[in-house]
Short mmCIF file of C-alpha atoms and ligand atoms in Angstrom, two decimals:
data_model
loop_
_atom_site.label_atom_id
_atom_site.label_comp_id
_atom_site.label_asym_id
_atom_site.label_seq_id
_atom_site.Cartn_x
_atom_site.Cartn_y
_atom_site.Cartn_z
CA MET A 1 -0.14 0.09 0.15
CA THR A 2 1.36 3.26 -0.97
CA GLN A 3 0.79 6.47 1.52
CA ALA A 4 0.92 9.58 -0.48
CA GLU A 5 1.67 11.95 2.76
CA THR A 6 2.42 12.14 6.04
CA ILE A 7 -0.89 12.19 8.45
CA THR A 8 -0.55 13.39 11.78
CA PRO A 9 -2.77 10.76 13.57
CA ASP A 10 -6.13 13.07 15.89
CA PRO A 11 -6.11 11.92 19.31
CA ALA A 12 -9.51 12.28 19.51
CA ILE A 13 -10.57 9.44 17.05
CA PRO A 14 -9.62 6.18 18.65
CA LEU A 15 -7.83 3.66 16.87
CA PRO A 16 -7.59 0.04 17.32
CA PRO A 17 -4.93 -1.96 19.05
CA TYR A 18 -2.15 -3.37 16.68
CA THR A 19 -3.52 -7.07 17.10
CA LEU A 20 -7.29 -5.93 15.69
CA ARG A 21 -5.73 -4.33 12.56
CA MET A 22 -6.28 -6.50 9.77
CA GLY A 23 -2.98 -6.18 7.64
CA GLY A 24 -1.17 -5.62 10.67
CA LYS A 25 2.25 -5.63 8.85
CA HIS A 26 1.65 -3.08 6.66
CA PHE A 27 0.27 -0.93 10.00
CA LYS A 28 3.50 -1.16 12.56
CA ASN A 29 3.02 2.24 13.51
CA ASP A 30 -0.50 4.71 13.99
CA VAL A 31 0.97 7.11 11.19
CA ASP A 32 0.45 4.42 8.45
CA PHE A 33 -2.34 2.98 10.02
CA VAL A 34 -4.56 6.14 9.82
CA ALA A 35 -2.68 7.37 6.42
CA ALA A 36 -3.77 3.84 4.60
CA GLY A 37 -7.35 4.58 5.66
CA VAL A 38 -7.29 8.38 4.68
CA ARG A 39 -5.65 7.80 1.41
CA ASP A 40 -8.40 5.25 0.56
CA ALA A 41 -11.07 7.68 2.01
CA ARG A 42 -9.32 10.46 -1.01
CA MET A 43 -9.92 7.65 -3.50
CA LEU A 44 -13.37 7.20 -2.96
CA ARG A 45 -13.92 10.65 -3.35
CA SER A 46 -12.07 10.86 -6.42
CA ARG A 47 -12.82 7.78 -7.89
CA THR A 48 -16.52 6.78 -6.85
CA GLY A 49 -17.55 10.52 -6.14
CA MET A 50 -17.71 9.72 -1.97
CA GLY A 51 -18.93 12.92 -0.30
CA ARG A 52 -20.57 14.32 2.95
CA ARG A 53 -24.15 13.08 1.43
CA LYS A 54 -23.35 9.67 0.11
CA ARG A 55 -24.07 6.37 2.16
CA VAL A 56 -21.18 4.12 1.97
CA LEU A 57 -21.23 0.90 2.55
CA ASP A 58 -17.72 -0.63 3.87
CA TRP A 59 -18.07 -4.57 3.66
CA GLY A 60 -15.39 -6.78 5.22
CA CYS A 61 -14.62 -3.55 7.07
CA GLY A 62 -12.43 -4.85 9.70
CA ALA A 63 -11.76 -2.72 12.59
CA GLY A 64 -12.75 0.63 10.80
CA ARG A 65 -9.74 1.79 8.93
CA LEU A 66 -11.72 3.50 6.17
CA ALA A 67 -13.99 4.88 9.05
CA ILE A 68 -10.72 6.62 10.58
CA GLY A 69 -10.04 7.70 7.24
CA ILE A 70 -12.91 8.87 6.55
CA LYS A 71 -13.00 10.83 9.91
CA HIS A 72 -9.74 12.28 9.39
CA LEU A 73 -10.39 13.41 6.10
CA MET A 74 -13.81 14.83 5.80
CA GLY A 75 -15.43 14.34 9.21
CA HIS A 76 -18.22 12.49 8.18
CA VAL A 77 -20.02 10.86 5.09
CA GLU A 78 -24.36 10.87 5.39
CA ASP A 79 -24.01 7.26 6.69
CA TYR A 80 -21.32 5.01 6.40
CA HIS A 81 -21.91 1.45 7.24
CA GLY A 82 -19.28 -1.08 8.52
CA VAL A 83 -19.75 -4.73 8.10
CA ASP A 84 -17.82 -7.65 9.03
CA ILE A 85 -17.79 -11.15 10.56
CA GLN A 86 -15.24 -11.00 13.16
CA PRO A 87 -16.65 -10.29 16.63
CA PRO A 88 -13.83 -8.76 18.12
CA LEU A 89 -12.86 -6.28 15.30
CA LEU A 90 -16.42 -5.15 14.66
CA ASN A 91 -17.26 -4.92 18.32
CA TRP A 92 -14.50 -2.94 18.87
CA ALA A 93 -15.42 -0.42 15.67
CA LYS A 94 -18.61 -0.38 17.15
CA GLU A 95 -18.16 0.40 20.63
CA ASN A 96 -14.80 3.21 19.65
CA LEU A 97 -15.84 4.45 16.29
CA GLY A 98 -20.16 4.59 16.20
CA ASP A 99 -21.63 7.80 16.46
CA GLU A 100 -24.83 9.61 14.54
CA HIS A 101 -23.36 8.97 10.90
CA THR A 102 -21.14 5.88 11.34
CA ARG A 103 -22.63 2.23 12.46
CA PHE A 104 -21.33 -1.32 12.39
CA THR A 105 -22.91 -4.71 11.82
CA LEU A 106 -21.59 -7.82 12.79
CA VAL A 107 -23.15 -10.55 10.33
CA ASP A 108 -22.61 -14.38 10.87
CA ALA A 109 -21.34 -15.49 7.15
CA HIS A 110 -18.93 -18.48 6.53
CA ASN A 111 -15.60 -17.52 5.50
CA ALA A 112 -13.05 -20.31 5.91
CA ARG A 113 -10.14 -18.00 6.84
CA TYR A 114 -12.20 -15.48 8.95
CA ASN A 115 -15.36 -17.67 10.20
CA PRO A 116 -15.31 -21.21 9.64
CA ASP A 117 -18.46 -21.92 11.46
CA GLY A 118 -19.86 -18.91 10.42
CA GLU A 119 -23.63 -19.84 8.16
CA SER A 120 -23.50 -20.08 4.30
CA HIS A 121 -25.32 -17.35 2.13
CA PHE A 122 -24.54 -14.02 0.13
CA GLU A 123 -26.05 -11.20 2.63
CA ILE A 124 -24.85 -7.77 3.02
CA PRO A 125 -27.26 -6.02 5.35
CA ALA A 126 -28.65 -3.20 3.19
CA ASP A 127 -31.53 -2.41 1.29
CA PRO A 128 -31.94 -2.77 -2.45
CA GLY A 129 -30.47 0.34 -4.05
CA SER A 130 -30.00 2.03 -0.82
CA VAL A 131 -25.54 1.99 -1.49
CA ASP A 132 -24.02 4.92 -3.15
CA VAL A 133 -20.77 3.51 -2.34
CA LEU A 134 -19.23 0.24 -1.80
CA TYR A 135 -15.80 -0.62 -0.91
CA ALA A 136 -14.39 -4.06 -0.18
CA TYR A 137 -10.45 -3.65 0.13
CA SER A 138 -8.79 -7.18 0.33
CA VAL A 139 -12.11 -8.89 0.52
CA PHE A 140 -12.49 -10.85 -2.81
CA SER A 141 -8.94 -11.58 -2.21
CA HIS A 142 -10.05 -14.39 0.34
CA MET A 143 -13.22 -15.61 -1.63
CA LEU A 144 -13.46 -18.07 -4.53
CA THR A 145 -15.67 -18.25 -7.29
CA HIS A 146 -19.13 -19.19 -5.94
CA ASP A 147 -18.65 -16.37 -3.30
CA ILE A 148 -17.47 -13.79 -6.25
CA ALA A 149 -20.75 -14.71 -8.12
CA GLY A 150 -22.97 -14.69 -5.40
CA TYR A 151 -21.85 -11.92 -3.26
CA GLY A 152 -21.42 -9.80 -6.65
CA ALA A 153 -25.25 -10.47 -7.15
CA THR A 154 -25.77 -8.86 -3.87
CA ILE A 155 -23.81 -5.74 -4.75
CA ALA A 156 -25.35 -5.46 -7.71
CA SER A 157 -28.67 -5.12 -5.82
CA ILE A 158 -28.01 -2.78 -2.93
CA LEU A 159 -25.90 -0.24 -5.22
CA ALA A 160 -28.27 2.63 -5.84
CA PRO A 161 -28.90 3.08 -9.54
CA LYS A 162 -25.99 5.41 -10.16
CA GLY A 163 -23.61 3.67 -7.27
CA LYS A 164 -20.33 2.65 -7.45
CA ALA A 165 -18.58 -0.20 -5.77
CA MET A 166 -14.59 0.20 -5.57
CA MET A 167 -13.07 -3.30 -4.59
CA THR A 168 -9.57 -4.61 -5.05
CA ALA A 169 -8.55 -8.65 -5.85
CA PHE A 170 -5.42 -10.55 -7.28
CA VAL A 171 -6.22 -10.92 -11.13
CA GLU A 172 -3.95 -11.70 -13.92
CA GLU A 173 -3.95 -12.57 -17.80
CA ASP A 174 -3.68 -15.82 -18.82
CA VAL A 175 -3.51 -17.68 -15.80
CA PRO A 176 -5.81 -20.35 -14.30
CA ASP A 177 -9.54 -19.34 -13.63
CA CYS A 178 -9.20 -19.37 -9.82
CA VAL A 179 -6.28 -20.55 -7.42
CA GLU A 180 -6.04 -20.48 -3.78
CA ASN A 181 -2.91 -19.57 -2.28
CA PRO A 182 -0.69 -19.78 -6.13
CA THR A 183 2.65 -20.96 -5.55
CA ASP A 184 5.51 -18.41 -6.86
CA TYR A 185 3.10 -16.04 -7.07
CA LEU A 186 4.31 -12.25 -6.09
CA LYS A 187 7.08 -13.80 -3.77
CA LEU A 188 4.82 -13.91 -1.07
CA GLU A 189 4.65 -17.15 0.74
CA TRP A 190 0.96 -18.24 0.91
CA LYS A 191 -0.36 -19.70 4.29
CA GLY A 192 -4.00 -20.97 5.18
CA ALA A 193 -7.00 -20.76 3.84
CA LEU A 194 -7.56 -18.33 1.50
CA HIS A 195 -4.70 -16.43 2.21
CA CYS A 196 -4.29 -15.19 -1.33
CA VAL A 197 -6.70 -16.30 -3.67
CA ARG A 198 -5.78 -15.19 -7.52
CA PHE A 199 -8.23 -14.94 -10.40
CA GLU A 200 -7.70 -14.74 -14.53
CA ARG A 201 -8.75 -11.16 -15.34
CA HIS A 202 -11.18 -11.97 -17.82
CA PHE A 203 -12.88 -14.79 -16.00
CA PHE A 204 -13.50 -12.35 -12.86
CA GLU A 205 -14.65 -9.66 -14.69
CA ARG A 206 -17.39 -12.14 -16.61
CA THR A 207 -18.48 -13.62 -13.55
CA LEU A 208 -19.11 -10.26 -12.16
CA TRP A 209 -20.64 -9.15 -15.35
CA ASP A 210 -22.74 -12.10 -15.25
CA ALA A 211 -24.01 -10.81 -11.25
CA GLY A 212 -24.93 -7.59 -12.93
CA LEU A 213 -21.65 -5.45 -12.34
CA ALA A 214 -19.72 -3.65 -15.15
CA VAL A 215 -16.22 -2.64 -15.19
CA GLU A 216 -15.95 1.46 -15.38
CA GLU A 217 -12.30 1.45 -14.17
CA PHE A 218 -9.36 -1.25 -13.50
CA VAL A 219 -5.74 -0.35 -11.86
CA TYR A 220 -3.23 -3.19 -12.45
CA GLY A 221 -1.08 -4.34 -9.50
CA ARG A 222 -0.84 -1.16 -7.48
CA GLU A 223 -2.77 -2.23 -4.00
CA THR A 224 -1.45 -4.25 -0.78
CA ASP A 225 0.68 -7.45 -1.72
CA GLY A 226 -0.12 -6.73 -5.71
CA GLN A 227 -3.18 -6.21 -5.86
CA SER A 228 -5.49 -4.53 -8.91
CA LEU A 229 -8.57 -2.25 -7.94
CA TYR A 230 -11.40 -2.00 -9.22
CA VAL A 231 -14.35 0.62 -9.48
CA PHE A 232 -17.37 -1.27 -10.54
CA ARG A 233 -20.93 0.27 -11.58
CA ARG A 234 -24.67 -1.53 -11.98
CA ARG A 235 -24.87 -2.81 -15.48
C1 SAM B 1 -8.02 -8.62 4.66
S1 SAM B 1 -8.94 -8.23 5.69
C2 SAM B 1 -9.87 -6.66 5.02
C3 SAM B 1 -10.06 -5.27 6.15
C4 SAM B 1 -10.30 -4.06 5.37
N1 SAM B 1 -11.23 -4.10 4.28
C5 SAM B 1 -8.99 -3.00 5.50
O1 SAM B 1 -9.01 -3.53 4.01
O2 SAM B 1 -8.40 -3.32 6.41
C6 SAM B 1 -10.81 -8.63 5.26
C7 SAM B 1 -11.52 -8.63 5.88
O3 SAM B 1 -13.16 -9.19 5.14
C8 SAM B 1 -13.44 -9.69 6.27
N2 SAM B 1 -14.66 -10.63 5.48
C9 SAM B 1 -14.49 -11.77 4.94
N3 SAM B 1 -15.57 -12.28 4.44
C10 SAM B 1 -16.51 -11.46 4.87
C11 SAM B 1 -17.84 -11.44 4.64
N4 SAM B 1 -18.61 -12.50 3.99
N5 SAM B 1 -18.78 -10.33 4.96
C12 SAM B 1 -18.41 -9.42 5.75
N6 SAM B 1 -16.98 -9.64 5.87
C13 SAM B 1 -16.17 -10.48 5.72
C14 SAM B 1 -12.78 -10.37 7.08
O4 SAM B 1 -13.30 -10.60 8.64
C15 SAM B 1 -12.03 -9.31 7.27
O5 SAM B 1 -11.80 -8.52 8.66
#
């Protein structure tokens, strides 16, 4: 993850303990953690039109890295809704970051890496057509094709007609459609269930197209650990 500039963390905005920060090795200190949230809030502002009047759904929010970035950058949006499946992270965020514009919801959905005993469904708690900006950073990077297709359809249904979804994923051209923990990929050692799920780029985009989402922007390989950045819209 690239940090454009140094940010001074605002002592009035709580930060999660290191043990609750997803992607911990990238966030050894508070300045890096806050800067990464601010950097993504800026990207959402420029690439999806996120602003003070928008309804934002942070799917796979962890302990609220983006919520912290939004608070530092612009105070608040109309409605920030963070959703995750890990109780310790979500509960910390709810207790420490929740306010009249900022809320968090825990869902019990299955993920072999993060919530192996969870229920199998593709629910994201939002009304149809109610989300202006959906953000899913390093979430599809830990899901197989079945989940991409299922959650892709859910995302298409909850996005507002002009809504945008900014997401990251590991995608490459001319590789098998979907590989869990590919060997000799990006010089990292992938360990444990769903550590890295890599998709063939056209297969990934076609799967989401079939689910109801069209690619609006694609930036190859510049996000965490070499993921690519997408902006999708409803098709
Ligand atoms: C690598 S972390 C990224 C956290 C955060 N987006 C960030 O960039 O700091 C992936 C997150 O996705 C969450 N997650 C995985 N499957 C999920 C699902 N089905 N619904 C909601 N969250 C999910 C995990 O619990 C985890 O917090």
